[in-house]
Every structure is written in C-alpha cells, then in structure tokens.
Short mmCIF file of N, CA, C and O in Angstrom, two decimals:
data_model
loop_
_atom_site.label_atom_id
_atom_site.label_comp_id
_atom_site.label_asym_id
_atom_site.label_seq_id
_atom_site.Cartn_x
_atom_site.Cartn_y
_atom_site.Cartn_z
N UNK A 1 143.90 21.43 -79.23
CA UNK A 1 143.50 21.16 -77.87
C UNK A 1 143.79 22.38 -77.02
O UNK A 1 144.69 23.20 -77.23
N UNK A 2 142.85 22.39 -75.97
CA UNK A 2 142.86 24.16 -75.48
C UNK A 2 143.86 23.75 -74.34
O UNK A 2 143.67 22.76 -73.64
N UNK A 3 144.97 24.61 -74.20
CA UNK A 3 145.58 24.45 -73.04
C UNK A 3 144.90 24.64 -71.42
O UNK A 3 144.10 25.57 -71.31
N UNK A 4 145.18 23.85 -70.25
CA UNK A 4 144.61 24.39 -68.48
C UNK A 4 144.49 25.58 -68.20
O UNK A 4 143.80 26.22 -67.41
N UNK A 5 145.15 25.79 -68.85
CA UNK A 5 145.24 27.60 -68.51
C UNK A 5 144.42 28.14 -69.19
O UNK A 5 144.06 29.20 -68.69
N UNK A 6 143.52 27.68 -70.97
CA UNK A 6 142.61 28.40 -71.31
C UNK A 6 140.88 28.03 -70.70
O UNK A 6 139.87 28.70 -70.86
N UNK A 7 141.03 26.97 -70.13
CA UNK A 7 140.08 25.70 -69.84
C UNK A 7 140.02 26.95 -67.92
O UNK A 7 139.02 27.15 -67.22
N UNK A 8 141.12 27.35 -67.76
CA UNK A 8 140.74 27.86 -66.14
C UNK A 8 140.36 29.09 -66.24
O UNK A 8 139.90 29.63 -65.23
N UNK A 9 140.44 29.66 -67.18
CA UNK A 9 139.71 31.04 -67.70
C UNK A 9 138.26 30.55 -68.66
O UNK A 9 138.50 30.99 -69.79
N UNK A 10 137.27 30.05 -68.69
CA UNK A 10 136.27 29.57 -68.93
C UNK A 10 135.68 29.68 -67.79
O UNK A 10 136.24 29.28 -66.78
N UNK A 11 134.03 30.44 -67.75
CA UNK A 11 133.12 30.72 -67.15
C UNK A 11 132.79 28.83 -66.64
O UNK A 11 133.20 27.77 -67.12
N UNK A 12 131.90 29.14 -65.51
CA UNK A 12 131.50 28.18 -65.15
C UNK A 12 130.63 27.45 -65.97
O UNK A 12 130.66 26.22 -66.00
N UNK A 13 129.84 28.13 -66.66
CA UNK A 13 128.90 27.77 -67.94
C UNK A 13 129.21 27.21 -68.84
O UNK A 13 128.57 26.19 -69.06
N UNK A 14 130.42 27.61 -69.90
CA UNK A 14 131.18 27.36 -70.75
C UNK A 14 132.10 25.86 -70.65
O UNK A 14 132.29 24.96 -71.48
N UNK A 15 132.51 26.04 -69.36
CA UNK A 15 133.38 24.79 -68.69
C UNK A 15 132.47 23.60 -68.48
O UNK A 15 132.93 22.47 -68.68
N UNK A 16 131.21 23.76 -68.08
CA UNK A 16 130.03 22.73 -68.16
C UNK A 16 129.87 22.46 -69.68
O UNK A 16 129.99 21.53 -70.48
N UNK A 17 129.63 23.41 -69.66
CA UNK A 17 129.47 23.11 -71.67
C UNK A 17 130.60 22.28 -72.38
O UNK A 17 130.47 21.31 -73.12
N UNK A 18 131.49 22.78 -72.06
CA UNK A 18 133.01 22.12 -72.77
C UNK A 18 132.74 20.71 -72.37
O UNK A 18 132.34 19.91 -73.22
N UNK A 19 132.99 20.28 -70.85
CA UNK A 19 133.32 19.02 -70.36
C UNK A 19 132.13 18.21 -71.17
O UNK A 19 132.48 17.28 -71.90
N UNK A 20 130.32 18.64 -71.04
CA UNK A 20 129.49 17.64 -71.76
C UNK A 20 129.99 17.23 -73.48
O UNK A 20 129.90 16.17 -74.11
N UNK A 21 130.67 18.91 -73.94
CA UNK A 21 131.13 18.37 -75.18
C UNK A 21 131.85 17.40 -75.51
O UNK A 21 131.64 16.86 -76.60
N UNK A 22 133.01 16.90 -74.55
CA UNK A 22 133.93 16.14 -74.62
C UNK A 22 133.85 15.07 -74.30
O UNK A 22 134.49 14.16 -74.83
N UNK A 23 132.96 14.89 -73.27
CA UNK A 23 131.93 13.49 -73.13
C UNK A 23 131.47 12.87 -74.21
O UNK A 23 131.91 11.78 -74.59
N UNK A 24 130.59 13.46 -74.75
CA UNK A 24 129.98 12.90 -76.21
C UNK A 24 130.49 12.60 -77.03
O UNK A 24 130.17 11.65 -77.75
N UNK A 25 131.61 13.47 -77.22
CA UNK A 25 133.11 13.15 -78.05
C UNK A 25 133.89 11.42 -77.94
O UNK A 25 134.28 10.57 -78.74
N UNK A 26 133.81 11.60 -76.28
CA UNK A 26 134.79 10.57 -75.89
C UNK A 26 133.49 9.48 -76.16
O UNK A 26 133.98 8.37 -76.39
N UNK A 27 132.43 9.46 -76.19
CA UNK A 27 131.61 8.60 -76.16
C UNK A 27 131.84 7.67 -77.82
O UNK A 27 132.09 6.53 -78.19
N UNK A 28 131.59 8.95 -78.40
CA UNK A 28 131.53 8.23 -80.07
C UNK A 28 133.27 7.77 -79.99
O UNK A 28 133.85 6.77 -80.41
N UNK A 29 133.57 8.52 -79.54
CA UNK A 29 134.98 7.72 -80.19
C UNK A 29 135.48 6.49 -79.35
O UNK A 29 136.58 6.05 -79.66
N UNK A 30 134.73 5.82 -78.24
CA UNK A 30 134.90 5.07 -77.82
C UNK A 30 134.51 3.76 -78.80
O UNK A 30 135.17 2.74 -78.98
N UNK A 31 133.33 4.11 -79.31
CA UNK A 31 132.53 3.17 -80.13
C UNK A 31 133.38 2.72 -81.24
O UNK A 31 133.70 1.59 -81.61
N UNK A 32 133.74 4.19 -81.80
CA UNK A 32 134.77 3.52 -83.03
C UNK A 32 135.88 3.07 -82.84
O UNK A 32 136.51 2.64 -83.81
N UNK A 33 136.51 3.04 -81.37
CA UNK A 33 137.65 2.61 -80.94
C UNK A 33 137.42 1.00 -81.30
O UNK A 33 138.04 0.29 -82.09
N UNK A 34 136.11 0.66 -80.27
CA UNK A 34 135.66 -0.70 -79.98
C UNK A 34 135.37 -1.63 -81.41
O UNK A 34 135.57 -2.83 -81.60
N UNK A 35 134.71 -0.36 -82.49
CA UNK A 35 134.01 -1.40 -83.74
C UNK A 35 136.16 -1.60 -84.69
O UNK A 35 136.53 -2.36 -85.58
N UNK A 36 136.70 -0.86 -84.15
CA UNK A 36 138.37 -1.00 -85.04
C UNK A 36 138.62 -2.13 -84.53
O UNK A 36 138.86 -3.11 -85.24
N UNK A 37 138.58 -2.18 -83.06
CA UNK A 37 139.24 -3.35 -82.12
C UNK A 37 138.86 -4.80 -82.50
O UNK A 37 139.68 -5.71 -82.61
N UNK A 38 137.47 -4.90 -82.68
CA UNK A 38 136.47 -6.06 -83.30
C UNK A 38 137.11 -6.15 -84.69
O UNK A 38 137.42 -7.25 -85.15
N UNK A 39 137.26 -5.29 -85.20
CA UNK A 39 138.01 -6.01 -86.69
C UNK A 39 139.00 -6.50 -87.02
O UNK A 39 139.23 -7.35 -87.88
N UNK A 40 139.97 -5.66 -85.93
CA UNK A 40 141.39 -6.06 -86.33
C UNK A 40 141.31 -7.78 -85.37
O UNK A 40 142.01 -8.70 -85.80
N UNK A 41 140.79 -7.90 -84.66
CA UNK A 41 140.56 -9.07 -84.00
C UNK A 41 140.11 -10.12 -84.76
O UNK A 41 140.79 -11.11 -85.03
N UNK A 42 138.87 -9.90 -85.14
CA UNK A 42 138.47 -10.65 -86.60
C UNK A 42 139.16 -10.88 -87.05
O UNK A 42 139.56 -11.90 -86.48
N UNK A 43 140.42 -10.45 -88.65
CA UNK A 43 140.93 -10.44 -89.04
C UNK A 43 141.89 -10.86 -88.58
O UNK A 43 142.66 -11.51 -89.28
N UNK A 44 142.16 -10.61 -87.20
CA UNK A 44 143.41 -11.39 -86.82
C UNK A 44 144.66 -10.84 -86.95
O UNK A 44 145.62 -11.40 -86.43
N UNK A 45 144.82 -9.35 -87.86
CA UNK A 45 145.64 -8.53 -87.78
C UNK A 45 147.19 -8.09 -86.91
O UNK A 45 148.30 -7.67 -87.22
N UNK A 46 146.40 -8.49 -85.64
CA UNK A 46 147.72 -8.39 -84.77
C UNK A 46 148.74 -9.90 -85.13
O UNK A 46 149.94 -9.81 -84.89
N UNK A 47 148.35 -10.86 -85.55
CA UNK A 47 149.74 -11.48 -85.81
C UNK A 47 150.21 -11.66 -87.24
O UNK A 47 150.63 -12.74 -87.65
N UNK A 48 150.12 -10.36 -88.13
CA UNK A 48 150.60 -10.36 -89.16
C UNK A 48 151.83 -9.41 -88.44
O UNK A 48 152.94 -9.37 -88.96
N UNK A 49 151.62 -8.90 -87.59
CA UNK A 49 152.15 -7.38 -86.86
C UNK A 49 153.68 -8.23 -85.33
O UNK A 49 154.36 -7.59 -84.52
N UNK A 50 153.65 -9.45 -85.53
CA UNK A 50 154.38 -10.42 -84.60
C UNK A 50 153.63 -9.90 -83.53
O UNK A 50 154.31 -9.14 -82.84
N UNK A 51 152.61 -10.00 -83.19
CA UNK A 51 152.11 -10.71 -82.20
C UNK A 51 151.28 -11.42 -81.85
O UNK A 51 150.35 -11.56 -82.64
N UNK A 52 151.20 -12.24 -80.46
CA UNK A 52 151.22 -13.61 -80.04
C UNK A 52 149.30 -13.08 -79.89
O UNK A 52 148.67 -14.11 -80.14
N UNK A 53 148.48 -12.11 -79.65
CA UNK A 53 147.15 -11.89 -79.16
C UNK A 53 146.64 -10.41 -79.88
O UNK A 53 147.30 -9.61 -80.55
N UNK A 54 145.48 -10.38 -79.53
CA UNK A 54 145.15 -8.82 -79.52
C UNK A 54 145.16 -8.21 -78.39
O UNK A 54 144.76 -7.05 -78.40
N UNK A 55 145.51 -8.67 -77.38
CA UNK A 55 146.25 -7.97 -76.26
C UNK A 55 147.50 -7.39 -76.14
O UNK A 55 147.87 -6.30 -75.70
N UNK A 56 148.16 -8.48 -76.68
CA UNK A 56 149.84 -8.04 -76.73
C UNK A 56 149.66 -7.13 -78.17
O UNK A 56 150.56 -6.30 -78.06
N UNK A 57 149.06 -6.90 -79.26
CA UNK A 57 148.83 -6.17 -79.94
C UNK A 57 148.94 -4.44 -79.71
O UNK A 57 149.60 -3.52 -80.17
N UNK A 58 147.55 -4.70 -78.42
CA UNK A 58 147.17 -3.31 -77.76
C UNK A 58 148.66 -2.96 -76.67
O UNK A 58 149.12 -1.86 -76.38
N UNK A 59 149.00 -3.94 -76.36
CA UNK A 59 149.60 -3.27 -75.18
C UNK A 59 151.34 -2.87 -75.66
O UNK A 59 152.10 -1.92 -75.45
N UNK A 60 151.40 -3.76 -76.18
CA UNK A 60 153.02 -3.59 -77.01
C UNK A 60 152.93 -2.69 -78.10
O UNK A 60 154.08 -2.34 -78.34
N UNK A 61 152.15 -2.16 -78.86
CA UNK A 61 152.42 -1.77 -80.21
C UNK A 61 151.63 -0.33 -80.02
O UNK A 61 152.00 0.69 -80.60
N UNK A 62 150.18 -0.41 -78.90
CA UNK A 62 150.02 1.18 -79.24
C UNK A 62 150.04 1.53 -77.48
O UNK A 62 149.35 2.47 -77.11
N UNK A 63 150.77 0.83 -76.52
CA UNK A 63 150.90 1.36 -75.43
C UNK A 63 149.76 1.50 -74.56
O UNK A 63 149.89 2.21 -73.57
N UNK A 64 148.66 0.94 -74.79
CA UNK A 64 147.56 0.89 -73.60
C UNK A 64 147.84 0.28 -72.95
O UNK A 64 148.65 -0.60 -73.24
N UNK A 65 147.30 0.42 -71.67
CA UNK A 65 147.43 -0.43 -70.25
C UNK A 65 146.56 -1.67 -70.47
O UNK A 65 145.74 -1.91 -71.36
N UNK A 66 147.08 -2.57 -69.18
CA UNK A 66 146.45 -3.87 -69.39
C UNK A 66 144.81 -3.57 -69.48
O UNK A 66 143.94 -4.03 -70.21
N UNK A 67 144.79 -2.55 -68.36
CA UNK A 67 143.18 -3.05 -68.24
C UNK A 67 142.46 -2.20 -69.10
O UNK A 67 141.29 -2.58 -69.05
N UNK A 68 142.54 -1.39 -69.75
CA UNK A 68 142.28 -0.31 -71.04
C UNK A 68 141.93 -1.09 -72.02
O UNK A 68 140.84 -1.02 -72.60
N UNK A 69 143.21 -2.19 -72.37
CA UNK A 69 143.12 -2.96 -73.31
C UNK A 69 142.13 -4.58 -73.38
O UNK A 69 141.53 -5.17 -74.29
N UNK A 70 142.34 -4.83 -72.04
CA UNK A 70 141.12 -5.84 -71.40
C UNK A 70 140.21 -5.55 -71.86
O UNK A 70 139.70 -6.07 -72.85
N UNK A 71 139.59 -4.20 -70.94
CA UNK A 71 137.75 -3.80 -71.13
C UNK A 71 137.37 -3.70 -72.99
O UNK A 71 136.32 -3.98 -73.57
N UNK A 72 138.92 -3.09 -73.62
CA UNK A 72 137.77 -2.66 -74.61
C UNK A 72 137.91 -3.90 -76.00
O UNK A 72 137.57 -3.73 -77.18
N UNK A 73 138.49 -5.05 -75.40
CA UNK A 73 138.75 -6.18 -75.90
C UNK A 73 137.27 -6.26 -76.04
O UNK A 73 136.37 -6.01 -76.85
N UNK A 74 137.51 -6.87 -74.49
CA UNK A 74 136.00 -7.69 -74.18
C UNK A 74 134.90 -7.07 -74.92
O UNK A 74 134.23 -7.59 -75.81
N UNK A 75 134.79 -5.75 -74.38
CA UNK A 75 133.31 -4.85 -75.42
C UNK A 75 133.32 -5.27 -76.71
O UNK A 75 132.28 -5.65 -77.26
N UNK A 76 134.52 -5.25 -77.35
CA UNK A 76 134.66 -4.95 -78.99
C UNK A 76 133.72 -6.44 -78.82
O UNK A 76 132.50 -6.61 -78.88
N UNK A 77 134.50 -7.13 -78.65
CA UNK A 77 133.63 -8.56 -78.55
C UNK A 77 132.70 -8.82 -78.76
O UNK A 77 132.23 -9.44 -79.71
N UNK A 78 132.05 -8.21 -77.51
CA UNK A 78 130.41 -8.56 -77.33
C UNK A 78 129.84 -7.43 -78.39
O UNK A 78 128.82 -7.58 -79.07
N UNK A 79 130.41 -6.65 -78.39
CA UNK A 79 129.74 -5.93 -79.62
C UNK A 79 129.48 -6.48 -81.28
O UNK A 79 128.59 -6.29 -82.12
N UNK A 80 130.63 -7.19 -81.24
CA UNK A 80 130.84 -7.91 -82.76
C UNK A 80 129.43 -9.17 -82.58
O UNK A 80 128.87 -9.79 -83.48
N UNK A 81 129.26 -9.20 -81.63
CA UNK A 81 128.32 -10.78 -81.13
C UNK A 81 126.82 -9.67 -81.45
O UNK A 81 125.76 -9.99 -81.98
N UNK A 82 127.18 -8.53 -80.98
CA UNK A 82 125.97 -7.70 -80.49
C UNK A 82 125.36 -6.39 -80.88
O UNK A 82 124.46 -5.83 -80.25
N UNK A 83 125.88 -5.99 -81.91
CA UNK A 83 125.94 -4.60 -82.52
C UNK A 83 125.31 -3.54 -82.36
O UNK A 83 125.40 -2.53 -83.05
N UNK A 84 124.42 -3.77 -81.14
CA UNK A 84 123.76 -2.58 -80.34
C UNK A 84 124.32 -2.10 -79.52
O UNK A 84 124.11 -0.93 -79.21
N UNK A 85 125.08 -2.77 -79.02
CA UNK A 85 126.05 -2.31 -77.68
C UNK A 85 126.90 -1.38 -78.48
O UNK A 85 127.41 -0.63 -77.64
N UNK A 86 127.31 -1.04 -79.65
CA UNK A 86 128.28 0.11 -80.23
C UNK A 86 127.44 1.19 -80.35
O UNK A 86 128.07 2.25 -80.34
N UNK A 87 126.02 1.33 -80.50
CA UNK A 87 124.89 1.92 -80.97
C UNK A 87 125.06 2.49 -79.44
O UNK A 87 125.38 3.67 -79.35
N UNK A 88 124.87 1.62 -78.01
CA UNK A 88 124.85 2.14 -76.80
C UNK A 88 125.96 2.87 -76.52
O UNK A 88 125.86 4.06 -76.25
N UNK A 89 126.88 2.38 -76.56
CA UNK A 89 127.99 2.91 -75.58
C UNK A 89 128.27 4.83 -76.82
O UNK A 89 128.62 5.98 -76.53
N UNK A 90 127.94 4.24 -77.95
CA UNK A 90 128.18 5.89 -78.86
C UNK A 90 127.19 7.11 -78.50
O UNK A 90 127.29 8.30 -78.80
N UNK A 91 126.48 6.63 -77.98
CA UNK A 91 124.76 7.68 -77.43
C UNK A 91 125.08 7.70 -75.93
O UNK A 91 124.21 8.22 -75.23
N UNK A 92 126.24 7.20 -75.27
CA UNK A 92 126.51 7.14 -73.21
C UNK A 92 125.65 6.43 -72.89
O UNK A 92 125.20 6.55 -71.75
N UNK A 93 125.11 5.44 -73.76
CA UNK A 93 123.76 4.68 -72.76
C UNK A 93 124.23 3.29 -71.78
O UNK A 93 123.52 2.66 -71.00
N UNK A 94 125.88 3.05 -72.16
CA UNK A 94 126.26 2.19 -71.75
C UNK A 94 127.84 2.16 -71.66
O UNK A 94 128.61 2.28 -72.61
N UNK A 95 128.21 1.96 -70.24
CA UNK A 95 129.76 2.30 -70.32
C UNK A 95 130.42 1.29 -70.14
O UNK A 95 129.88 0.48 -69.39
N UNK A 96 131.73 0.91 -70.69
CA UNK A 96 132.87 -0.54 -70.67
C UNK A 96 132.90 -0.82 -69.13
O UNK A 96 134.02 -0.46 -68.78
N UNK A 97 132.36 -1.20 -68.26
CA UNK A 97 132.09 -1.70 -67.05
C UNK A 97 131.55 -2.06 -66.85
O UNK A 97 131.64 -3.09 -66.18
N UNK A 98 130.08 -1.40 -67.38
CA UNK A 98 128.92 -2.82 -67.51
C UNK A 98 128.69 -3.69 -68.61
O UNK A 98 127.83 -4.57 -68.55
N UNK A 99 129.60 -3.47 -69.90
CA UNK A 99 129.43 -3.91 -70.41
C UNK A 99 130.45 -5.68 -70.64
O UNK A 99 130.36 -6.56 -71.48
N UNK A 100 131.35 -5.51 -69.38
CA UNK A 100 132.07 -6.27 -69.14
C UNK A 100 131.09 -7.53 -68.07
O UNK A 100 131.10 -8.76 -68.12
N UNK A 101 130.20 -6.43 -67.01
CA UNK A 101 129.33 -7.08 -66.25
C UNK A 101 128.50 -8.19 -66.68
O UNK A 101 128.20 -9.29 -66.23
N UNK A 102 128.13 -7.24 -68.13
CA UNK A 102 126.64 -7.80 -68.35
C UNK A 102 127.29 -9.11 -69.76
O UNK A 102 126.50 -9.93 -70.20
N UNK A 103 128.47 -9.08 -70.16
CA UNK A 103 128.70 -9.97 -71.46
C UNK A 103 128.37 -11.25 -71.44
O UNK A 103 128.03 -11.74 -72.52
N UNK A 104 128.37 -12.23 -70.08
CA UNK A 104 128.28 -13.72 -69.89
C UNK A 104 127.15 -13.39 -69.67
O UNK A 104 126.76 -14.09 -68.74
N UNK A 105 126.39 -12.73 -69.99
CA UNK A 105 125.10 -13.07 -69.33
C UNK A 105 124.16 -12.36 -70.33
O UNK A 105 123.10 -12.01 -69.82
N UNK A 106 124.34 -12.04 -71.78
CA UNK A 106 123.58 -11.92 -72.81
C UNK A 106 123.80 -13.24 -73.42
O UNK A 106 124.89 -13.83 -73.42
N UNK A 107 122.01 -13.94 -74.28
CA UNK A 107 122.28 -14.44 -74.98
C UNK A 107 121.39 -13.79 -76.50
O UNK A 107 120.60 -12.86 -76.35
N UNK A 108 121.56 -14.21 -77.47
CA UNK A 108 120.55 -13.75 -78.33
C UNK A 108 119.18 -13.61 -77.99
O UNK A 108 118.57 -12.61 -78.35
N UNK A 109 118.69 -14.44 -77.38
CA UNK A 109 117.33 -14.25 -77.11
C UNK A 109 117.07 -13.37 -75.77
O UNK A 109 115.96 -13.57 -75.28
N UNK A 110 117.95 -12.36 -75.05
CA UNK A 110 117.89 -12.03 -74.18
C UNK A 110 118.54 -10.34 -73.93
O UNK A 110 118.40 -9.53 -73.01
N UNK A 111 119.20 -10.31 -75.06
CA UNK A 111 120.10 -8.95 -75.09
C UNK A 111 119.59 -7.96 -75.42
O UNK A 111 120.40 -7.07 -75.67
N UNK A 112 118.30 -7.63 -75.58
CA UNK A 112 117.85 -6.21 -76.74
C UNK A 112 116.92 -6.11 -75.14
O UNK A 112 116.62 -4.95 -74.91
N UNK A 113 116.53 -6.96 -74.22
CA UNK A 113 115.68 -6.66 -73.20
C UNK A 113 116.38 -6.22 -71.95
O UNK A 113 116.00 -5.36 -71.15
N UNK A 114 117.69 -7.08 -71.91
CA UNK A 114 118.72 -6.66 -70.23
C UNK A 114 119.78 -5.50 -70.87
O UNK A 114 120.50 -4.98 -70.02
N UNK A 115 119.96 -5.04 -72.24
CA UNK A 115 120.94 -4.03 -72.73
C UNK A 115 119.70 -2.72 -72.31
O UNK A 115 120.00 -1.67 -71.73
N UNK A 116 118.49 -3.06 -72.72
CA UNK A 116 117.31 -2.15 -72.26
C UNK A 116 117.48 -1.62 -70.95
O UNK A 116 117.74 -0.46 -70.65
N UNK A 117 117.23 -2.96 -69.89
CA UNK A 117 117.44 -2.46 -69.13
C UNK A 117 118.69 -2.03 -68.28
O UNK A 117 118.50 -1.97 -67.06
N UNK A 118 119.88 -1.74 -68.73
CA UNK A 118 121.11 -1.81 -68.18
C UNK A 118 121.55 0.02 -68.49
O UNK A 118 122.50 0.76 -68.26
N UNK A 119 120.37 0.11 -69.05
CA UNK A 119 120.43 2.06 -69.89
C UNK A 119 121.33 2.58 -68.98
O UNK A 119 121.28 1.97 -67.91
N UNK A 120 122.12 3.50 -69.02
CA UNK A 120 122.51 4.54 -68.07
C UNK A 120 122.55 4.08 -65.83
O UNK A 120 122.54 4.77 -64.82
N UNK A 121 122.58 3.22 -66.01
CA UNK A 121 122.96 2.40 -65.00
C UNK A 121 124.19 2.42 -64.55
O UNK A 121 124.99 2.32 -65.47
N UNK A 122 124.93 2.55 -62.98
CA UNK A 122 126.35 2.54 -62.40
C UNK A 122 126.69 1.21 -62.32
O UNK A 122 125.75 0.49 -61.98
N UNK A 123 127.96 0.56 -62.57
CA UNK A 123 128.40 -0.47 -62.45
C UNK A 123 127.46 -1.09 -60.95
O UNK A 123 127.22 -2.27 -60.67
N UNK A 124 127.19 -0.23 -60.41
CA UNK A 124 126.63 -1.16 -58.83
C UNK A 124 124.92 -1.47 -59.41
O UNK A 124 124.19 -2.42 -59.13
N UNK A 125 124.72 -0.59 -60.07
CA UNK A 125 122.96 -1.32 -60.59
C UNK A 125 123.22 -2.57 -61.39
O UNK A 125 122.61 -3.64 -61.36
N UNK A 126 124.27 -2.20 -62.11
CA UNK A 126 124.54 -3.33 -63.05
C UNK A 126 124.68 -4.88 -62.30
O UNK A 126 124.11 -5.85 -62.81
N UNK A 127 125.39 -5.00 -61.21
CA UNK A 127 125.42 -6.02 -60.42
C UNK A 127 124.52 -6.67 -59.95
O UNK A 127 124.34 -7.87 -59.74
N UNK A 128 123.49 -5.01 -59.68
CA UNK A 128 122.03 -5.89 -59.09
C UNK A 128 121.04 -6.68 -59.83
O UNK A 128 120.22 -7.54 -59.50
N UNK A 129 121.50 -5.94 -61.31
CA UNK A 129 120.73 -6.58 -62.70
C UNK A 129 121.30 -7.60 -62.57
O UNK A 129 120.93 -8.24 -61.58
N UNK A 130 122.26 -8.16 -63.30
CA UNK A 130 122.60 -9.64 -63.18
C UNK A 130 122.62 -10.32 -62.02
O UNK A 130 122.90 -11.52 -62.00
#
C-alpha cells in the first residue's frame, strides 16, 4: 500500500487514475465480501464460532461497525435471493444503499426490471424509484 506522502507526490492524472483504480477494486471486493457473508450465513457458521447471529459474528469477531455490518448483511441477503445484485454491485452498477432501499421491494417477477432500472442511481433516485 503506497504511503500519503507517495499518493501527494502523484500528478493530478495519475491520482485520478489511482483513485478510479481503487474504486473498481473496492467494488469487486465488495461483491466477494457480500457472496462470503451469504455463505457463512447460510451455513450458519457464526454459531459454531459462539455466536448468538451473523451480526454479532461481524461485529465481535472481525470488528465491523454496526452499520457496515447491517448493510452488507442485508445485501449478502438479497443477493443470495438474487444473484445479480453481486454481478451489480462488482461492475459499480449498484451500491449497499440502494440496495438496502430497493430489497422489500424486489420480487422474483420484478427484480431483473427495477435492479435495471436502479443502474448507477444516488440513494435519492433510488427513493424516487420505489
């Protein structure tokens, strides 16, 4: 990891470049965060591990915050229900805010058309969608 100090000596160009790199980065690895989270949930994992949820899982054992561990509950979720939404959120087409927005309000017959339209959308479009 490049230290602030090598990141403040980077051209303005380079520093654009870096940050989109790390975006895309953080993007996929969000996904595989979310498709781990869905399994160990599945499986049920966290109470072989003494604990009472997969919350207290996340929050006691690898130190995420409540709401870190909330959003990417919920996603893993709807993702396990929905397996495009890991496909979205790994490409930035969809970020853990709307995907929290939009979860009560996919059903099978309805999700491949409002995940469509929810593309690259700010949590405030997202509101107006649902």
């Amino acid at each position: 990891m490049r230290s602030t100090g090598s990141i403040a000596n980077l051209s303005e160009q380079q520093l654009l470049h870096r940050f989109a790199k790390l975006v895309r980065q953080d993007q996929r690895h969000t996904a595989q965060l979310l498709a781990a989270i869905a399994e160990i949930d599945k499986r049920k994992l966290w109470a072989e591990h003494a604990c009472p949820s997969m919350f207290a899982f996340c929050v006691e054992r690898f130190h995420m915050s409540e709401s870190m561990t909330a959003k990417r509950i919920w996603a893993a979720r709807t993702a396990r229900r929905f397996p495009v939404v890991l496909q979205m959120v790994a490409r930035g087409e969809l970020h853990l805010s709307a995907i929290m927005k939009l979860a009560r309000h996919l059903t099978d017959e309805n999700h491949r058309g409002l995940l469509t339209r929810a593309r690259h959308k700010s949590s405030r479009e997202i509101d107006l969608l649902v």
